[in-house]
């Protein structure tokens, strides 16, 4: 790891101008690309105290070995250059969007001499116009089959076209009038290109003029008594209407917009977009993104808009930190930009994003959050789709047997285990400044959560008031769990209790019901939430109990490092590995389970009162005292007679209340106000 101070540029070197910067590692590979309104202030933020940086930012600046920058004229140019560099270098610490499936597009190869209509997936090609994406390829083919009656454009491959051209005979579609047969010269290249352009205009939403044109020709044919031609035109109009009706109207005002939604957590996010043209949904697309950099939803939306629309703009030339100019580089044509882009949250520099999108569209583009009406309802629908996509992604990744097997195998290889860890237990500690300490145990078997095996622990410590820190709490939780396992084993073998070392500060909390055999067999692997200190505490607990056949590791959330007992350096799993994903799910589930129980105990503690400890004082009389005096402090300062005067109270109960609320006086102290001298010293 490099020390960021070793490559920090002098403040005077960095210009106070808009630009784009790149962090490179020791091998010269670009690990992060970012843009800034002011390069000087932005780069300075990376070179502050490491402890003040987000863990992911810490990892980035310590992985990097140098930084360079390029000055551009405007922030819009910085936005375009940032995207082109992210696409070119694929930096490991930048957000990466990946399709949650390979969506099909309807493509028209206008760059060919005889344009072809076909279904295409994957990267876009220059000279081709795309429509979609669509959810299913069969939906595209049904639409194309209807439209070929009116727009008989070529759909055959290059091989079929060449063979028909050599044989002088068209294919079957040419005989049934669903292709204009340019291969045999029935139409000229110009006429065929006109058909292809009309097809594109119809798919782009300009449907009414074609229907009107066919209806006019149908009426003329009927007037001329050409009834067969009129019937054929009638069927063509019906085909266009059926193709149009396949997309229901979702925005009654005929708006063209792209509607985005974003749902996620700290590790992943799912994005969905509906492409609405002339009020109808023309396509849908989704991504799943892994959050590898420290950014919020607003920045994620900005990066998403860059990916969806960024391929439509060439890279902007700028001056590098060495003064050299970057040449322009043409990118593939991207998705057309609509008049409105509806997003769940506005990007940080919304004005610059709008200017940039406007330069792509050639007209003004509005980026906004829908507030009411049909657009807000549609945005809610898109969000539901994103939620379902994220849930489906997690289910597929967690539920797929092959994926789970791969995850367990990767963990086995990384930790050098003799066999795959079919049962894994993960432990976490939750506390607030040392109070309400609780531990959690979650269990995964064969890569799937076993919620019935989850357990809570109330950490009490040697004195019954909690452990001194997280490592002591972890030692206690691991000891109690495996002590119970050994006791159950001894009981099952009829050997009685096993004498064990270590603390004896209580069993599993009383809130966990007794359940026979709950700790009857050990896990193959114990995972603790934390780094080397927590792993060392857990290893010491297992060693004190004489347990040697259970593997142990810890997952440190700061850098997602896997720590093994006795090792000076952590095991590093690739962020994309299924093994790390399974360990992260274990760690996050243990944290969630511990945090839920901790919040429950903390809520109870916040609503409790010193009056709860007074023997014989029920909730009715506690409420009466608090209503009369207003606080426990006023009750503590009151006289016995004042407390006894409260409805439902008596002198004996009043004395009991004051005895419980007032601390015992020291030996040379005077009796507390309201207490009657007895001639005896109070016990301490």
XYZ file of C-alpha atoms in Angstrom:
684
model
C 0.000 0.000 0.000
C 1.255 3.459 -0.899
C 1.300 6.419 1.455
C -0.900 9.133 -0.146
C 1.575 11.765 1.089
C 4.242 10.246 -1.174
C 2.443 11.323 -4.358
C 0.410 14.291 -3.135
C 0.820 17.215 -5.578
C 1.788 20.614 -4.226
C -1.253 22.925 -3.903
C 0.226 25.376 -6.362
C 0.507 22.693 -9.039
C -3.207 21.900 -9.183
C -5.298 24.466 -11.094
C -8.467 25.916 -9.609
C -10.451 24.994 -12.743
C -12.979 22.389 -13.890
C -11.443 19.142 -14.983
C -11.162 15.383 -14.727
C -8.583 13.506 -12.655
C -7.192 9.965 -12.693
C -5.598 7.969 -9.896
C -3.116 5.329 -11.093
C -1.564 2.429 -9.173
C 2.107 1.485 -9.093
C 1.726 -0.391 -12.395
C 0.217 2.607 -14.177
C -3.317 1.222 -14.274
C -6.113 3.742 -13.763
C -7.979 2.822 -10.574
C -10.342 5.797 -10.296
C -11.673 8.589 -12.506
C -13.541 11.617 -11.208
C -14.585 15.119 -12.244
C -14.583 18.352 -10.298
C -15.695 21.964 -10.549
C -12.382 22.846 -8.906
C -9.562 20.345 -9.286
C -7.584 21.983 -6.489
C -10.242 21.658 -3.789
C -11.411 18.215 -4.915
C -7.947 16.649 -4.981
C -7.108 18.227 -1.632
C -10.038 16.338 -0.102
C -8.365 12.999 -0.932
C -5.155 13.843 0.926
C -6.532 14.573 4.383
C -6.137 12.326 7.416
C -6.903 8.739 6.366
C -9.146 8.180 9.388
C -11.443 10.952 8.146
C -11.998 9.254 4.786
C -14.648 6.701 3.939
C -13.232 3.135 3.998
C -13.607 2.733 0.238
C -11.883 6.078 -0.360
C -9.111 5.025 2.019
C -8.562 1.862 0.018
C -8.502 3.814 -3.240
C -5.919 6.425 -2.164
C -3.675 3.769 -0.590
C -3.906 1.585 -3.704
C -3.028 4.499 -5.976
C 0.557 5.638 -6.494
C 0.045 8.780 -8.587
C -2.610 11.246 -9.673
C -2.959 13.279 -12.862
C -5.564 15.621 -14.193
C -6.916 17.237 -17.350
C -8.277 20.780 -17.452
C -11.396 21.391 -19.566
C -13.320 24.518 -20.402
C -16.665 23.805 -18.740
C -18.259 21.398 -16.300
C -20.308 19.921 -19.153
C -17.073 18.977 -20.921
C -15.820 17.449 -17.658
C -18.964 15.316 -17.455
C -18.451 13.981 -20.985
C -14.720 13.367 -20.544
C -15.252 11.581 -17.225
C -17.609 9.089 -18.830
C -15.361 8.464 -21.826
C -12.418 7.737 -19.503
C -14.488 5.438 -17.295
C -15.500 3.523 -20.394
C -11.939 3.434 -21.729
C -10.067 2.463 -18.542
C -12.744 0.533 -16.592
C -11.366 1.675 -13.185
C -11.854 -0.772 -10.321
C -13.058 1.875 -7.836
C -15.689 3.461 -10.076
C -19.303 2.345 -10.061
C -19.952 -0.274 -12.721
C -23.445 -0.826 -14.082
C -24.196 -4.175 -15.611
C -27.429 -5.292 -17.203
C -29.407 -7.688 -15.057
C -30.159 -9.471 -18.339
C -29.216 -9.118 -21.982
C -32.124 -7.121 -23.385
C -33.024 -7.483 -27.076
C -33.317 -4.460 -29.363
C -35.028 -4.003 -32.709
C -32.256 -2.798 -35.024
C -32.352 -1.322 -38.543
C -28.950 -1.401 -40.269
C -29.220 1.926 -42.082
C -25.476 1.814 -42.772
C -25.963 -1.056 -45.254
C -26.783 -0.558 -48.917
C -29.976 -2.533 -48.339
C -30.976 -1.909 -44.685
C -32.029 -4.956 -42.711
C -34.483 -5.256 -39.797
C -33.380 -7.699 -37.110
C -33.322 -8.484 -33.394
C -29.958 -7.644 -31.832
C -28.335 -7.925 -28.417
C -25.043 -6.746 -26.989
C -22.953 -3.738 -27.946
C -24.370 -1.179 -30.344
C -22.865 -0.792 -33.791
C -22.320 2.436 -35.725
C -24.692 3.086 -38.597
C -27.524 1.124 -36.976
C -30.695 2.575 -35.493
C -32.028 0.856 -32.393
C -35.498 0.660 -30.863
C -36.140 -0.698 -27.393
C -34.915 -2.442 -25.385
C -37.755 -4.919 -25.089
C -38.454 -7.504 -22.439
C -38.825 -10.416 -24.868
C -37.503 -11.120 -28.357
C -40.786 -12.760 -29.380
C -42.599 -9.461 -28.770
C -40.300 -7.762 -31.286
C -40.800 -10.481 -33.867
C -44.594 -10.292 -33.550
C -44.491 -6.536 -34.134
C -42.118 -6.861 -37.089
C -44.308 -9.555 -38.655
C -47.274 -7.167 -38.527
C -45.331 -4.228 -39.943
C -43.775 -6.158 -42.830
C -47.198 -6.104 -44.530
C -46.885 -2.317 -44.811
C -43.111 -1.854 -44.785
C -41.680 -4.903 -46.637
C -38.068 -4.320 -45.555
C -35.372 -6.954 -45.905
C -34.988 -9.200 -42.809
C -32.715 -11.945 -44.196
C -29.059 -12.466 -43.344
C -26.202 -11.538 -45.660
C -25.752 -15.181 -46.704
C -29.406 -15.674 -47.640
C -29.445 -12.323 -49.482
C -26.347 -13.270 -51.510
C -27.666 -16.711 -52.474
C -30.991 -15.233 -53.620
C -29.122 -12.595 -55.608
C -27.003 -15.277 -57.348
C -29.999 -17.559 -58.023
C -32.232 -14.733 -59.246
C -35.096 -15.952 -57.059
C -36.306 -14.300 -53.824
C -36.899 -16.177 -50.582
C -40.350 -17.156 -49.280
C -40.973 -13.713 -47.750
C -40.543 -12.187 -51.191
C -43.247 -14.472 -52.613
C -45.761 -13.672 -49.831
C -45.172 -9.899 -50.121
C -43.467 -9.504 -46.748
C -40.231 -8.447 -48.414
C -39.765 -6.054 -51.335
C -37.059 -8.426 -52.684
C -34.233 -5.959 -53.404
C -32.023 -9.045 -53.900
C -33.608 -9.629 -57.330
C -34.116 -5.984 -58.263
C -37.856 -5.632 -57.595
C -37.088 -2.287 -55.950
C -34.128 0.028 -56.292
C -31.757 0.703 -53.379
C -33.326 4.172 -52.982
C -36.860 2.769 -52.824
C -35.820 0.114 -50.305
C -34.073 2.724 -48.137
C -37.273 4.774 -48.213
C -39.204 1.763 -46.877
C -36.613 1.319 -44.114
C -36.809 4.988 -43.137
C -40.628 4.828 -43.041
C -40.331 1.750 -40.830
C -38.034 3.695 -38.480
C -40.414 6.675 -38.403
C -43.297 4.401 -37.453
C -41.280 2.706 -34.689
C -40.188 6.126 -33.407
C -43.837 6.965 -32.723
C -44.945 8.834 -35.850
C -47.771 6.363 -36.470
C -50.732 8.578 -37.306
C -49.454 9.782 -40.696
C -48.995 6.234 -41.979
C -52.486 5.201 -40.886
C -53.960 8.296 -42.541
C -51.957 7.627 -45.706
C -53.233 4.030 -45.957
C -56.823 5.062 -45.195
C -56.662 7.680 -47.956
C -55.319 5.126 -50.444
C -57.982 2.643 -49.336
C -60.734 5.191 -49.994
C -59.288 5.972 -53.429
C -59.142 2.269 -54.328
C -62.752 1.815 -53.258
C -63.871 4.788 -55.371
C -62.079 3.254 -58.365
C -63.829 -0.061 -57.687
C -60.485 -1.742 -56.928
C -61.972 -3.750 -54.110
C -59.160 -6.291 -53.765
C -56.597 -3.497 -53.369
C -58.910 -1.731 -50.918
C -59.294 -4.914 -48.867
C -55.540 -5.380 -48.798
C -55.077 -1.780 -47.645
C -57.791 -2.317 -45.019
C -55.796 -5.262 -43.652
C -52.660 -3.130 -43.657
C -54.402 -0.442 -41.581
C -55.568 -3.119 -39.135
C -51.997 -4.445 -38.875
C -50.658 -0.981 -38.038
C -53.388 -0.463 -35.460
C -52.643 -3.816 -33.816
C -48.926 -2.983 -33.710
C -49.753 0.360 -32.108
C -52.161 -1.152 -29.571
C -49.471 -3.472 -28.222
C -48.201 -0.545 -26.133
C -50.774 0.841 -23.714
C -50.943 4.599 -23.094
C -49.379 5.437 -19.699
C -49.093 9.222 -20.078
C -52.236 10.736 -21.502
C -50.527 13.957 -22.610
C -48.365 12.057 -25.109
C -45.122 12.891 -23.320
C -41.808 11.381 -24.365
C -39.704 10.659 -21.289
C -37.347 8.170 -19.696
C -38.430 7.238 -16.167
C -35.701 5.955 -13.819
C -35.922 4.264 -10.418
C -33.183 3.245 -7.974
C -33.409 0.771 -5.079
C -30.512 -0.647 -3.091
C -28.443 -0.959 0.053
C -24.809 -0.357 1.026
C -23.481 -3.071 -1.302
C -25.711 -3.186 -4.373
C -28.407 -1.234 -6.146
C -30.915 -2.091 -8.861
C -31.901 0.435 -11.504
C -34.858 0.298 -13.868
C -35.818 2.639 -16.700
C -39.006 2.787 -18.765
C -38.633 4.415 -22.190
C -41.905 6.263 -22.864
C -42.486 7.722 -26.321
C -45.691 9.555 -27.235
C -47.218 8.412 -23.964
C -46.545 4.715 -24.611
C -43.913 2.454 -23.051
C -41.603 1.543 -25.916
C -39.007 -0.338 -23.878
C -37.688 -1.260 -20.471
C -34.161 -1.811 -19.204
C -32.519 -2.732 -15.919
C -29.111 -2.798 -14.258
C -27.602 -4.118 -11.068
C -24.725 -2.022 -9.758
C -22.083 -2.931 -7.202
C -21.214 0.057 -5.021
C -17.430 0.090 -5.145
C -17.023 3.790 -4.442
C -18.316 6.081 -1.716
C -21.229 7.837 -3.446
C -24.883 8.399 -2.683
C -28.030 8.002 -4.757
C -27.605 11.407 -6.432
C -24.144 10.509 -7.723
C -25.374 7.063 -8.787
C -28.085 8.716 -10.876
C -25.507 10.995 -12.507
C -23.300 8.015 -13.423
C -26.364 6.154 -14.693
C -27.334 9.010 -17.023
C -23.748 9.064 -18.263
C -23.927 5.377 -19.136
C -27.376 5.470 -20.752
C -26.787 8.558 -22.887
C -23.011 9.068 -22.813
C -22.148 7.093 -25.939
C -23.791 9.749 -28.041
C -21.069 12.360 -27.386
C -17.450 12.282 -28.525
C -14.744 12.768 -25.963
C -13.935 16.431 -25.378
C -10.330 17.449 -25.934
C -8.596 18.964 -22.937
C -5.237 19.936 -21.555
C -3.591 17.281 -19.422
C -1.420 17.902 -16.404
C 1.576 17.546 -18.703
C 0.097 19.987 -21.197
C -0.622 17.444 -23.933
C -3.923 17.454 -25.766
C -6.230 14.450 -25.936
C -7.411 13.666 -29.450
C -11.119 13.442 -30.136
C -12.472 9.928 -30.136
C -15.812 9.072 -31.725
C -18.001 6.780 -29.650
C -20.826 4.533 -30.725
C -24.183 6.243 -31.069
C -26.178 5.859 -27.864
C -29.809 5.989 -26.898
C -31.766 9.044 -28.161
C -32.396 11.578 -25.408
C -36.066 12.423 -24.746
C -37.455 15.800 -23.763
C -37.886 14.765 -20.108
C -35.780 12.553 -17.862
C -37.602 11.635 -14.654
C -35.354 10.487 -11.812
C -35.890 9.540 -8.137
C -33.316 12.113 -6.919
C -31.651 14.961 -8.754
C -27.956 14.603 -9.608
C -25.625 16.983 -7.733
C -24.959 19.212 -10.768
C -28.360 19.030 -12.393
C -27.836 22.154 -14.515
C -24.660 20.746 -16.053
C -26.337 17.383 -16.652
C -29.254 19.120 -18.408
C -26.863 21.147 -20.577
C -24.937 18.012 -21.464
C -28.082 16.057 -22.360
C -29.343 19.061 -24.307
C -26.164 19.040 -26.395
C -26.841 15.385 -27.236
C -30.488 15.945 -28.126
C -30.018 19.255 -29.896
C -32.800 20.776 -27.810
C -33.561 21.509 -24.180
C -33.813 18.507 -21.827
C -35.430 18.691 -18.395
C -34.199 16.425 -15.575
C -36.597 16.436 -12.648
C -38.301 14.403 -9.925
C -42.024 13.775 -10.638
C -44.197 15.209 -7.860
C -47.791 14.388 -8.773
C -50.154 12.858 -11.290
C -49.556 10.137 -13.879
C -45.804 10.648 -13.968
C -45.453 10.120 -10.232
C -47.619 6.992 -10.469
C -45.481 5.695 -13.341
C -42.316 6.402 -11.336
C -43.767 4.331 -8.482
C -44.386 1.484 -10.937
C -40.801 1.672 -12.169
C -39.587 1.601 -8.550
C -41.599 -1.540 -7.877
C -39.930 -3.112 -10.896
C -36.521 -2.140 -9.483
C -37.388 -3.666 -6.106
C -38.450 -6.899 -7.774
C -35.316 -6.925 -9.943
C -33.053 -6.534 -6.888
C -34.936 -9.238 -4.984
C -34.739 -11.544 -8.011
C -31.021 -10.850 -8.411
C -30.355 -11.703 -4.771
C -32.552 -14.781 -4.920
C -30.836 -16.049 -8.051
C -27.409 -15.402 -6.621
C -28.193 -16.899 -3.221
C -30.540 -19.648 -4.344
C -28.721 -21.007 -7.338
C -27.119 -24.303 -6.345
C -24.169 -23.870 -8.690
C -23.484 -20.373 -7.373
C -23.712 -21.485 -3.747
C -21.386 -24.391 -4.434
C -18.922 -22.053 -6.094
C -19.071 -19.679 -3.099
C -18.394 -22.464 -0.612
C -15.571 -23.801 -2.772
C -13.969 -20.351 -2.999
C -14.133 -19.956 0.789
C -12.626 -23.422 1.224
C -9.733 -22.589 -1.094
C -9.122 -19.123 0.357
C -9.032 -20.366 3.969
C -7.298 -23.671 3.113
C -10.081 -25.762 4.696
C -10.151 -29.555 4.355
C -13.745 -29.459 3.051
C -16.395 -26.971 2.045
C -17.959 -25.229 5.109
C -21.529 -26.504 4.841
C -22.528 -24.915 8.187
C -21.260 -21.401 8.837
C -22.020 -19.351 11.946
C -21.422 -15.604 12.040
C -21.237 -13.480 15.198
C -21.587 -9.741 15.756
C -21.655 -7.416 18.772
C -23.922 -4.387 19.010
C -23.622 -1.721 21.713
C -24.013 1.992 22.376
C -21.084 3.390 24.346
C -20.806 0.153 26.279
C -24.486 -0.066 27.253
C -27.120 -2.635 26.260
C -24.452 -4.954 24.849
C -25.868 -7.819 22.812
C -24.399 -10.466 20.552
C -25.961 -12.252 17.619
C -25.410 -15.620 15.978
C -26.739 -16.303 12.490
C -26.459 -19.658 10.739
C -26.112 -20.481 7.050
C -26.292 -24.081 5.932
C -25.305 -24.988 2.380
C -25.152 -21.280 1.602
C -28.736 -20.570 2.728
C -29.901 -18.800 5.882
C -31.379 -20.982 8.643
C -33.377 -18.385 10.570
C -34.674 -20.960 13.047
C -31.079 -21.394 14.247
C -30.459 -17.683 14.897
C -29.680 -16.764 18.534
C -29.282 -13.651 20.678
C -26.863 -13.228 23.561
C -27.068 -10.601 26.308
C -23.468 -9.700 27.137
C -23.051 -9.347 30.899
C -19.306 -9.304 31.526
C -17.413 -10.425 34.655
C -19.276 -8.006 36.953
C -22.671 -8.338 35.321
C -22.617 -4.815 33.862
C -21.262 -5.601 30.384
C -17.912 -6.362 28.801
C -15.166 -3.743 28.687
C -15.033 -3.664 24.867
C -16.074 -5.522 21.716
C -13.257 -8.054 21.927
C -14.213 -9.036 25.481
C -17.855 -9.249 24.403
C -16.890 -11.450 21.453
C -14.847 -13.689 23.778
C -17.842 -14.106 26.074
C -20.327 -14.859 23.274
C -18.090 -17.446 21.583
C -17.325 -19.042 24.962
C -20.981 -19.309 25.953
C -22.025 -20.743 22.588
C -19.351 -23.449 22.505
C -19.586 -24.152 26.257
C -23.205 -25.075 25.666
C -22.161 -27.245 22.724
C -19.657 -29.157 24.865
C -22.152 -29.523 27.707
C -24.776 -30.883 25.305
C -22.227 -33.325 23.902
C -21.254 -34.506 27.372
C -24.886 -34.800 28.434
C -25.698 -36.810 25.329
C -22.760 -39.123 26.070
C -23.890 -39.569 29.678
C -20.640 -38.186 31.045
C -22.175 -35.343 33.055
C -20.976 -31.772 32.969
C -17.602 -30.936 31.502
C -15.348 -28.716 33.626
C -14.394 -25.768 31.484
C -12.241 -22.717 31.815
C -13.073 -19.184 30.879
C -15.701 -16.817 32.238
C -18.900 -18.055 33.793
C -20.916 -14.916 33.306
C -24.222 -16.416 32.356
C -25.895 -18.567 29.762
C -27.854 -17.610 26.682
C -30.163 -14.700 27.480
C -33.490 -15.433 29.065
C -35.276 -14.097 25.992
C -34.176 -17.234 24.079
C -36.481 -20.144 24.870
C -34.995 -23.492 25.798
C -34.694 -25.723 22.786
C -33.250 -29.184 22.941
C -30.177 -29.681 20.792
C -29.902 -26.058 19.665
C -26.089 -26.166 20.091
C -25.815 -29.915 19.583
C -23.227 -29.794 16.778
C -20.526 -27.310 15.804
C -20.160 -25.289 12.620
C -17.503 -25.956 10.018
C -16.598 -22.272 10.023
C -17.040 -19.410 12.479
C -17.067 -15.901 11.018
C -16.829 -12.852 13.272
C -17.660 -9.313 12.257
C -14.365 -7.485 12.626
C -10.668 -7.580 11.984
C -7.637 -9.043 13.709
C -8.599 -8.070 17.341
C -12.023 -9.718 17.142
C -10.557 -12.806 15.450
C -7.895 -13.077 18.161
C -10.545 -12.877 20.902
C -12.648 -15.592 19.248
C -9.560 -17.786 18.730
C -8.647 -17.402 22.406
C -12.165 -18.445 23.446
C -12.025 -21.584 21.291
C -8.541 -22.425 22.569
C -9.619 -22.032 26.218
C -12.421 -24.508 25.569
C -10.069 -26.944 23.837
C -11.887 -26.747 20.491
C -9.519 -27.273 17.596
C -11.688 -28.615 14.769
C -13.643 -25.415 13.979
C -12.196 -23.013 11.400
C -12.300 -19.292 12.192
C -12.046 -16.058 10.225
C -13.171 -12.450 10.456
C -14.523 -10.076 7.818
C -13.464 -6.460 8.322
C -16.030 -4.149 6.767
C -13.579 -1.307 6.230
C -11.782 -2.962 3.323
C -13.676 -6.273 3.085
C -10.572 -8.153 4.242
C -10.713 -11.725 5.570
C -8.578 -12.176 8.682
C -7.339 -15.578 9.844
C -5.959 -16.279 13.365
C -2.206 -16.002 13.697
C -1.669 -14.310 10.320
C -0.096 -10.871 9.987
C -1.815 -10.103 6.700
C -5.422 -10.658 5.622
C -6.712 -12.892 2.863
C -8.002 -10.810 -0.052
C -10.937 -12.153 -2.059
C -11.880 -10.469 -5.323
C -14.883 -8.197 -4.904
C -16.724 -10.043 -7.662
C -16.169 -13.473 -6.100
C -19.147 -15.482 -4.888
C -17.202 -16.469 -1.763
C -16.843 -12.846 -0.645
C -20.493 -12.207 -1.486
C -21.559 -15.068 0.805
C -19.328 -13.804 3.637
C -20.777 -10.307 3.193
C -24.308 -11.668 3.398
C -23.395 -13.519 6.582
C -21.800 -10.444 8.120
C -24.656 -8.120 7.142
C -27.276 -10.573 8.398
C -25.476 -10.933 11.751
C -25.228 -7.151 12.017
C -28.911 -6.699 11.189
C -29.964 -9.344 13.693
C -27.779 -7.895 16.462
C -28.865 -4.332 15.740
C -32.552 -5.230 15.856
C -32.186 -6.841 19.283
C -29.994 -4.004 20.534
C -32.570 -1.409 19.504
C -35.280 -3.379 21.250
C -33.313 -3.500 24.518
C -32.300 0.127 24.201
C -35.930 1.186 23.682
C -36.937 -0.702 26.794
C -34.078 0.925 28.705
C -35.103 4.398 27.586
C -38.683 3.875 28.731
C -37.703 2.375 32.097
C -37.595 4.380 35.306
C -35.960 4.139 38.738
C -39.487 3.610 40.087
C -39.561 0.254 38.282
C -37.126 -1.074 40.896
C -39.284 -0.104 43.899
C -40.728 -3.323 45.388
C -44.492 -3.398 45.653
C -45.013 -0.306 43.472
C -47.253 -1.143 40.528
C -47.774 0.752 37.276
C -50.867 2.603 38.547
C -49.141 4.104 41.575
C -45.970 4.820 39.542
C -48.081 6.786 37.083
C -49.811 8.631 39.918
C -46.475 9.650 41.478
C -45.046 10.879 38.174
C -48.230 12.801 37.398
C -48.193 14.462 40.830
C -44.481 15.368 41.055
C -43.537 15.537 37.370
C -40.188 13.699 37.598
C -38.239 11.136 39.590
C -35.871 13.876 40.818
C -38.755 15.734 42.505
C -39.996 12.505 44.063
C -36.496 11.872 45.436
C -36.407 15.359 47.019
C -39.911 15.132 48.516
C -40.819 14.397 52.154
C -42.437 11.168 53.267
C -45.656 13.005 54.089
C -45.801 14.566 50.603
C -45.466 11.183 48.919
C -47.940 9.552 51.303
C -50.496 12.238 50.400
C -50.645 11.017 46.796
C -53.748 9.003 46.066
C -53.162 5.281 46.541
C -49.964 5.765 48.540
C -49.417 5.225 52.287
C -46.669 6.128 54.702
C -45.042 2.695 54.535
C -45.040 2.720 50.718
C -43.693 6.287 50.745
C -40.807 5.212 52.975
C -40.113 2.278 50.643
C -40.032 4.623 47.654
C -37.545 7.012 49.295
C -35.361 4.147 50.507
C -35.135 2.831 46.931
C -34.544 6.238 45.322
C -32.021 7.715 47.765
C -28.539 6.270 47.991
C -27.421 5.019 51.374
C -25.585 7.823 53.281
C -21.983 7.319 54.398
C -21.293 6.458 58.021
C -20.681 10.064 59.096
C -23.545 11.527 57.085
C -26.791 12.820 58.527
C -30.013 10.938 57.862
C -31.709 11.739 54.605
C -34.550 14.319 54.756
C -37.801 12.696 55.681
C -36.168 9.551 57.070
C -36.587 8.755 60.732
C -33.385 8.045 62.726
C -33.274 4.455 63.907
C -29.959 4.465 65.709
C -28.560 1.957 63.161
C -26.104 2.595 60.288
C -27.282 2.093 56.716
C -25.666 -0.828 54.954
C -23.550 -0.098 51.899
